[in-house]
mmCIF file of C-alpha atoms in Angstrom:
data_model
loop_
_atom_site.group_PDB
_atom_site.id
_atom_site.type_symbol
_atom_site.label_atom_id
_atom_site.label_comp_id
_atom_site.label_asym_id
_atom_site.label_seq_id
_atom_site.Cartn_x
_atom_site.Cartn_y
_atom_site.Cartn_z
ATOM 1 C CA MET A 25 -22.461 -30.706 21.556
ATOM 2 C CA THR A 26 -18.839 -29.870 22.299
ATOM 3 C CA ALA A 27 -19.782 -26.363 23.489
ATOM 4 C CA ILE A 28 -22.394 -27.783 25.888
ATOM 5 C CA ASP A 29 -19.869 -30.228 27.352
ATOM 6 C CA GLU A 30 -17.305 -27.461 27.884
ATOM 7 C CA THR A 31 -19.905 -25.280 29.612
ATOM 8 C CA ALA A 32 -20.835 -28.140 31.915
ATOM 9 C CA VAL A 33 -17.184 -28.668 32.818
ATOM 10 C CA GLN A 34 -16.787 -24.948 33.527
ATOM 11 C CA VAL A 35 -19.842 -24.932 35.828
ATOM 12 C CA VAL A 36 -18.428 -27.872 37.812
ATOM 13 C CA ALA A 37 -15.045 -26.120 38.090
ATOM 14 C CA ASP A 38 -16.634 -22.869 39.253
ATOM 15 C CA THR A 39 -18.672 -24.596 41.972
ATOM 16 C CA GLU A 40 -15.783 -26.658 43.347
ATOM 17 C CA PRO A 41 -15.071 -25.496 46.920
ATOM 18 C CA THR A 42 -11.831 -23.726 47.722
ATOM 19 C CA PRO A 43 -9.518 -25.854 49.890
ATOM 20 C CA VAL A 44 -9.195 -24.599 53.450
ATOM 21 C CA VAL A 45 -5.541 -25.694 53.312
ATOM 22 C CA ASP A 46 -3.505 -25.977 50.119
ATOM 23 C CA VAL A 47 0.145 -26.969 50.585
ATOM 24 C CA THR A 48 2.231 -27.084 47.390
ATOM 25 C CA ASP A 49 5.823 -28.403 47.138
ATOM 26 C CA VAL A 50 6.694 -27.349 50.696
ATOM 27 C CA TRP A 51 10.217 -27.934 51.982
ATOM 28 C CA LYS A 52 11.636 -27.099 55.404
ATOM 29 C CA LEU A 53 15.404 -27.216 55.859
ATOM 30 C CA HIS A 54 17.391 -26.683 59.057
ATOM 31 C CA LYS A 55 21.143 -26.174 59.165
ATOM 32 C CA LEU A 56 22.932 -27.928 62.042
ATOM 33 C CA GLY A 57 26.601 -27.091 61.752
ATOM 34 C CA ASP A 58 27.717 -28.317 58.342
ATOM 35 C CA GLU A 59 24.719 -30.615 57.994
ATOM 36 C CA VAL A 60 21.378 -29.718 56.366
ATOM 37 C CA VAL A 61 18.405 -31.481 57.938
ATOM 38 C CA LYS A 62 15.376 -31.908 55.684
ATOM 39 C CA ALA A 63 12.380 -31.648 58.024
ATOM 40 C CA LEU A 64 9.893 -31.530 55.113
ATOM 41 C CA ILE A 65 10.490 -32.679 51.542
ATOM 42 C CA ALA A 66 8.199 -31.647 48.654
ATOM 43 C CA VAL A 67 4.995 -31.949 50.701
ATOM 44 C CA GLU A 68 1.665 -31.641 48.859
ATOM 45 C CA LEU A 69 -1.613 -31.529 50.788
ATOM 46 C CA LYS A 70 -5.130 -30.236 50.210
ATOM 47 C CA VAL A 71 -7.727 -30.134 52.991
ATOM 48 C CA MET A 72 -11.318 -29.428 52.012
ATOM 49 C CA PRO A 73 -14.017 -27.687 54.116
ATOM 50 C CA GLY A 74 -15.400 -29.843 56.923
ATOM 51 C CA GLU A 75 -12.689 -32.501 56.786
ATOM 52 C CA PHE A 76 -11.049 -33.994 59.876
ATOM 53 C CA VAL A 77 -7.574 -34.864 58.596
ATOM 54 C CA CYS A 78 -5.073 -36.763 60.719
ATOM 55 C CA LEU A 79 -1.332 -36.367 60.062
ATOM 56 C CA MET A 80 0.063 -39.617 61.396
ATOM 57 C CA GLY A 81 3.635 -40.758 61.828
ATOM 58 C CA PRO A 82 6.404 -41.425 64.343
ATOM 59 C CA SER A 83 8.320 -38.699 66.154
ATOM 60 C CA GLY A 84 10.525 -36.833 63.694
ATOM 61 C CA SER A 85 8.316 -37.616 60.697
ATOM 62 C CA GLY A 86 7.593 -33.913 60.104
ATOM 63 C CA LYS A 87 3.928 -33.821 61.099
ATOM 64 C CA SER A 88 4.284 -31.130 63.785
ATOM 65 C CA THR A 89 6.554 -29.087 61.505
ATOM 66 C CA LEU A 90 3.913 -29.228 58.767
ATOM 67 C CA LEU A 91 1.186 -28.261 61.232
ATOM 68 C CA ASN A 92 3.225 -25.252 62.414
ATOM 69 C CA ILE A 93 3.818 -24.130 58.828
ATOM 70 C CA ILE A 94 0.119 -24.443 57.977
ATOM 71 C CA GLY A 95 -0.710 -22.335 61.035
ATOM 72 C CA GLY A 96 1.930 -19.719 60.316
ATOM 73 C CA LEU A 97 3.972 -20.446 63.452
ATOM 74 C CA ASP A 98 6.837 -21.247 61.075
ATOM 75 C CA ARG A 99 7.624 -20.453 57.441
ATOM 76 C CA PRO A 100 8.619 -22.947 54.736
ATOM 77 C CA THR A 101 12.074 -22.818 53.177
ATOM 78 C CA LYS A 102 10.428 -23.363 49.801
ATOM 79 C CA GLY A 103 6.899 -23.855 48.471
ATOM 80 C CA THR A 104 3.511 -22.243 49.076
ATOM 81 C CA VAL A 105 0.785 -22.533 51.679
ATOM 82 C CA SER A 106 -2.667 -21.118 51.026
ATOM 83 C CA ILE A 107 -5.303 -20.760 53.744
ATOM 84 C CA THR A 108 -8.885 -20.344 52.504
ATOM 85 C CA GLY A 109 -7.496 -19.356 49.106
ATOM 86 C CA ARG A 110 -4.966 -16.786 50.333
ATOM 87 C CA ASP A 111 -1.314 -17.423 49.537
ATOM 88 C CA THR A 112 0.406 -16.765 52.850
ATOM 89 C CA ALA A 113 3.736 -16.018 51.131
ATOM 90 C CA THR A 114 2.229 -12.799 49.758
ATOM 91 C CA LEU A 115 1.177 -11.552 53.208
ATOM 92 C CA THR A 116 3.142 -9.291 55.515
ATOM 93 C CA GLU A 117 3.686 -10.521 59.068
ATOM 94 C CA SER A 118 0.828 -8.329 60.319
ATOM 95 C CA GLN A 119 -1.510 -9.522 57.550
ATOM 96 C CA PHE A 120 -0.604 -13.137 58.282
ATOM 97 C CA ALA A 121 -1.192 -12.541 61.998
ATOM 98 C CA ALA A 122 -4.644 -11.123 61.232
ATOM 99 C CA LEU A 123 -5.474 -14.104 58.998
ATOM 100 C CA ARG A 124 -4.289 -16.501 61.694
ATOM 101 C CA HIS A 125 -6.284 -14.686 64.366
ATOM 102 C CA ASP A 126 -9.513 -14.671 62.356
ATOM 103 C CA THR A 127 -9.254 -18.048 60.619
ATOM 104 C CA VAL A 128 -7.158 -20.499 62.650
ATOM 105 C CA GLY A 129 -7.646 -21.985 66.111
ATOM 106 C CA PHE A 130 -4.845 -23.890 67.871
ATOM 107 C CA ILE A 131 -4.958 -26.827 70.289
ATOM 108 C CA PHE A 132 -1.594 -27.647 71.860
ATOM 109 C CA GLN A 133 -0.284 -30.887 73.324
ATOM 110 C CA SER A 134 0.489 -29.200 76.649
ATOM 111 C CA TYR A 135 -2.832 -27.243 76.701
ATOM 112 C CA ASN A 136 -1.055 -23.835 77.115
ATOM 113 C CA LEU A 137 -3.628 -22.572 79.607
ATOM 114 C CA ILE A 138 -2.810 -19.653 81.917
ATOM 115 C CA PRO A 139 -2.759 -21.226 85.415
ATOM 116 C CA PHE A 140 -4.064 -18.209 87.348
ATOM 117 C CA LEU A 141 -7.029 -17.628 85.006
ATOM 118 C CA SER A 142 -10.326 -19.489 85.267
ATOM 119 C CA ALA A 143 -11.548 -21.769 82.486
ATOM 120 C CA VAL A 144 -13.846 -19.103 81.085
ATOM 121 C CA GLU A 145 -11.092 -16.455 81.206
ATOM 122 C CA ASN A 146 -8.719 -18.813 79.381
ATOM 123 C CA VAL A 147 -11.332 -19.301 76.665
ATOM 124 C CA GLU A 148 -11.824 -15.537 76.368
ATOM 125 C CA LEU A 149 -8.086 -14.836 76.223
ATOM 126 C CA PRO A 150 -7.579 -14.715 72.400
ATOM 127 C CA LEU A 151 -10.185 -11.939 72.166
ATOM 128 C CA MET A 152 -9.712 -10.337 75.574
ATOM 129 C CA PHE A 153 -7.669 -7.425 74.204
ATOM 130 C CA GLN A 154 -9.785 -6.952 71.090
ATOM 131 C CA PRO A 155 -12.645 -4.420 70.815
ATOM 132 C CA TYR A 156 -15.372 -6.938 71.676
ATOM 133 C CA ASP A 157 -18.370 -6.367 73.926
ATOM 134 C CA ARG A 158 -17.351 -7.915 77.260
ATOM 135 C CA LYS A 159 -20.778 -9.375 78.024
ATOM 136 C CA ALA A 160 -21.069 -10.903 74.551
ATOM 137 C CA LEU A 161 -17.569 -12.357 74.862
ATOM 138 C CA ARG A 162 -18.335 -13.920 78.246
ATOM 139 C CA LYS A 163 -21.602 -15.352 76.878
ATOM 140 C CA ARG A 164 -19.762 -16.881 73.919
ATOM 141 C CA ALA A 165 -17.043 -18.367 76.157
ATOM 142 C CA VAL A 166 -19.598 -19.928 78.497
ATOM 143 C CA GLU A 167 -21.509 -21.379 75.531
ATOM 144 C CA LEU A 168 -18.328 -22.991 74.183
ATOM 145 C CA LEU A 169 -17.495 -24.491 77.567
ATOM 146 C CA GLU A 170 -21.007 -25.907 77.696
ATOM 147 C CA ILE A 171 -20.530 -27.403 74.210
ATOM 148 C CA VAL A 172 -17.432 -29.275 75.438
ATOM 149 C CA GLY A 173 -19.222 -30.402 78.617
ATOM 150 C CA LEU A 174 -17.616 -27.974 81.061
ATOM 151 C CA GLY A 175 -20.499 -25.649 81.870
ATOM 152 C CA HIS A 176 -20.126 -26.620 85.532
ATOM 153 C CA ARG A 177 -16.380 -25.817 85.613
ATOM 154 C CA ILE A 178 -16.274 -22.327 84.114
ATOM 155 C CA HIS A 179 -14.769 -20.702 87.224
ATOM 156 C CA HIS A 180 -12.189 -23.429 87.937
ATOM 157 C CA GLN A 181 -8.505 -22.752 87.334
ATOM 158 C CA PRO A 182 -6.469 -25.297 85.317
ATOM 159 C CA THR A 183 -4.737 -26.577 88.475
ATOM 160 C CA LYS A 184 -8.159 -27.678 89.758
ATOM 161 C CA MET A 185 -9.014 -29.544 86.539
ATOM 162 C CA SER A 186 -8.092 -32.938 85.124
ATOM 163 C CA GLY A 187 -5.993 -33.278 81.965
ATOM 164 C CA GLY A 188 -9.095 -34.058 79.929
ATOM 165 C CA GLU A 189 -10.887 -31.002 81.298
ATOM 166 C CA GLN A 190 -7.889 -28.817 80.501
ATOM 167 C CA GLN A 191 -7.768 -30.129 76.932
ATOM 168 C CA ARG A 192 -11.508 -29.548 76.506
ATOM 169 C CA THR A 193 -10.973 -25.994 77.772
ATOM 170 C CA ALA A 194 -8.245 -25.625 75.130
ATOM 171 C CA ILE A 195 -10.688 -26.866 72.475
ATOM 172 C CA ALA A 196 -13.238 -24.261 73.577
ATOM 173 C CA ARG A 197 -10.536 -21.564 73.454
ATOM 174 C CA SER A 198 -9.596 -22.589 69.899
ATOM 175 C CA LEU A 199 -13.179 -21.865 68.813
ATOM 176 C CA ILE A 200 -13.679 -18.456 70.419
ATOM 177 C CA SER A 201 -12.961 -16.494 67.218
ATOM 178 C CA ASN A 202 -15.214 -18.726 65.058
ATOM 179 C CA PRO A 203 -12.270 -20.133 63.075
ATOM 180 C CA THR A 204 -12.569 -21.920 59.769
ATOM 181 C CA LEU A 205 -9.633 -24.193 60.633
ATOM 182 C CA VAL A 206 -8.528 -25.811 63.898
ATOM 183 C CA LEU A 207 -5.002 -27.242 64.179
ATOM 184 C CA ALA A 208 -4.400 -29.791 66.935
ATOM 185 C CA ASP A 209 -0.855 -30.900 67.762
ATOM 186 C CA GLU A 210 -0.857 -34.316 69.497
ATOM 187 C CA PRO A 211 -4.187 -33.546 71.234
ATOM 188 C CA THR A 212 -4.280 -36.864 73.147
ATOM 189 C CA ALA A 213 -0.591 -37.193 74.050
ATOM 190 C CA ASN A 214 -1.011 -36.370 77.754
ATOM 191 C CA LEU A 215 -4.355 -38.125 78.243
ATOM 192 C CA ASP A 216 -5.352 -41.644 79.235
ATOM 193 C CA HIS A 217 -6.975 -43.792 76.547
ATOM 194 C CA ARG A 218 -10.606 -43.204 77.531
ATOM 195 C CA THR A 219 -10.189 -39.437 77.946
ATOM 196 C CA GLY A 220 -8.307 -39.323 74.645
ATOM 197 C CA GLU A 221 -11.215 -41.027 72.896
ATOM 198 C CA THR A 222 -13.615 -38.421 74.321
ATOM 199 C CA VAL A 223 -11.439 -35.543 73.122
ATOM 200 C CA VAL A 224 -11.061 -37.035 69.632
ATOM 201 C CA ARG A 225 -14.805 -37.601 69.235
ATOM 202 C CA MET A 226 -15.284 -34.000 70.262
ATOM 203 C CA LEU A 227 -12.950 -32.861 67.480
ATOM 204 C CA ARG A 228 -14.819 -35.053 64.994
ATOM 205 C CA ASP A 229 -18.145 -33.587 66.106
ATOM 206 C CA LEU A 230 -16.811 -30.056 65.562
ATOM 207 C CA CYS A 231 -16.544 -30.878 61.874
ATOM 208 C CA SER A 232 -20.102 -32.173 61.588
ATOM 209 C CA THR A 233 -21.953 -29.763 63.903
ATOM 210 C CA LEU A 234 -20.001 -26.504 63.583
ATOM 211 C CA GLY A 235 -18.565 -26.990 60.085
ATOM 212 C CA VAL A 236 -15.017 -26.514 61.355
ATOM 213 C CA THR A 237 -12.139 -28.085 59.427
ATOM 214 C CA VAL A 238 -9.683 -29.937 61.682
ATOM 215 C CA VAL A 239 -6.092 -30.995 60.984
ATOM 216 C CA ALA A 240 -4.470 -32.975 63.803
ATOM 217 C CA SER A 241 -0.961 -34.377 64.126
ATOM 218 C CA THR A 242 -0.632 -37.600 66.117
ATOM 219 C CA HIS A 243 0.910 -41.023 66.512
ATOM 220 C CA ASP A 244 -2.249 -42.207 68.351
ATOM 221 C CA PRO A 245 -4.399 -44.690 66.358
ATOM 222 C CA THR A 246 -7.454 -43.446 68.298
ATOM 223 C CA VAL A 247 -7.236 -40.126 66.478
ATOM 224 C CA ALA A 248 -6.817 -41.842 63.119
ATOM 225 C CA ASP A 249 -9.882 -44.031 63.748
ATOM 226 C CA GLU A 250 -12.136 -40.972 64.084
ATOM 227 C CA ALA A 251 -10.603 -38.914 61.247
ATOM 228 C CA SER A 252 -12.266 -38.618 57.854
ATOM 229 C CA ARG A 253 -8.833 -38.987 56.220
ATOM 230 C CA VAL A 254 -5.411 -40.169 57.399
ATOM 231 C CA VAL A 255 -2.243 -38.719 55.857
ATOM 232 C CA ARG A 256 0.790 -40.796 56.792
ATOM 233 C CA MET A 257 4.205 -39.158 57.082
ATOM 234 C CA LYS A 258 7.743 -40.522 57.328
ATOM 235 C CA ASP A 259 11.088 -38.741 57.190
ATOM 236 C CA GLY A 260 9.502 -35.429 56.184
ATOM 237 C CA GLN A 261 7.437 -36.835 53.358
ATOM 238 C CA ILE A 262 3.840 -37.909 52.807
ATOM 239 C CA VAL A 263 3.982 -41.628 52.109
#
């Protein structure tokens, strides 16, 4: 009987999905003169496939710092971060860059669109200098713009688009490489309430329709309302 129970436990363990994000005892320290600022303190976080996780807290709580460390835009002072089961501390800069390129999509608060490129060219940009078939890339970019409701704006430059349209273009761009994980830093910060709600529902739908895992940092309750899980942060810690 004992042997059967142990086998059953082993089967459950073997079929448990690998976390898309696994943050273990992560610290981030900054030195300002003689003072050491603790931006993150012993942070632990697991994000499973298909989750929409909201990091919520006031400015200075550490949520954007944690998001940047998860995405490899910054490195922790101490601790480990694994993305889809790969410990990023063991990767060279070029290996980490390749993992980030293939696995992670980014959505920035300020959109980060190139003003002289059209919407479709901005969406193509992450893969524009990669050995991809140009027609296939354009087809994929147009499809993504259609998914976010911008099929009629593909040739418009950012200066001819509203803030909501620019953010939806940024969402489409984040998906061009078929990422497993999308990181969104304050995705509604520059949007009015109604447009923000539209953008957040779009992020939620990415999880359910495309199977993308989303981690968003915000102080906006609208984002938290649509998330599958809210992680609250204060003074560099998860509270």
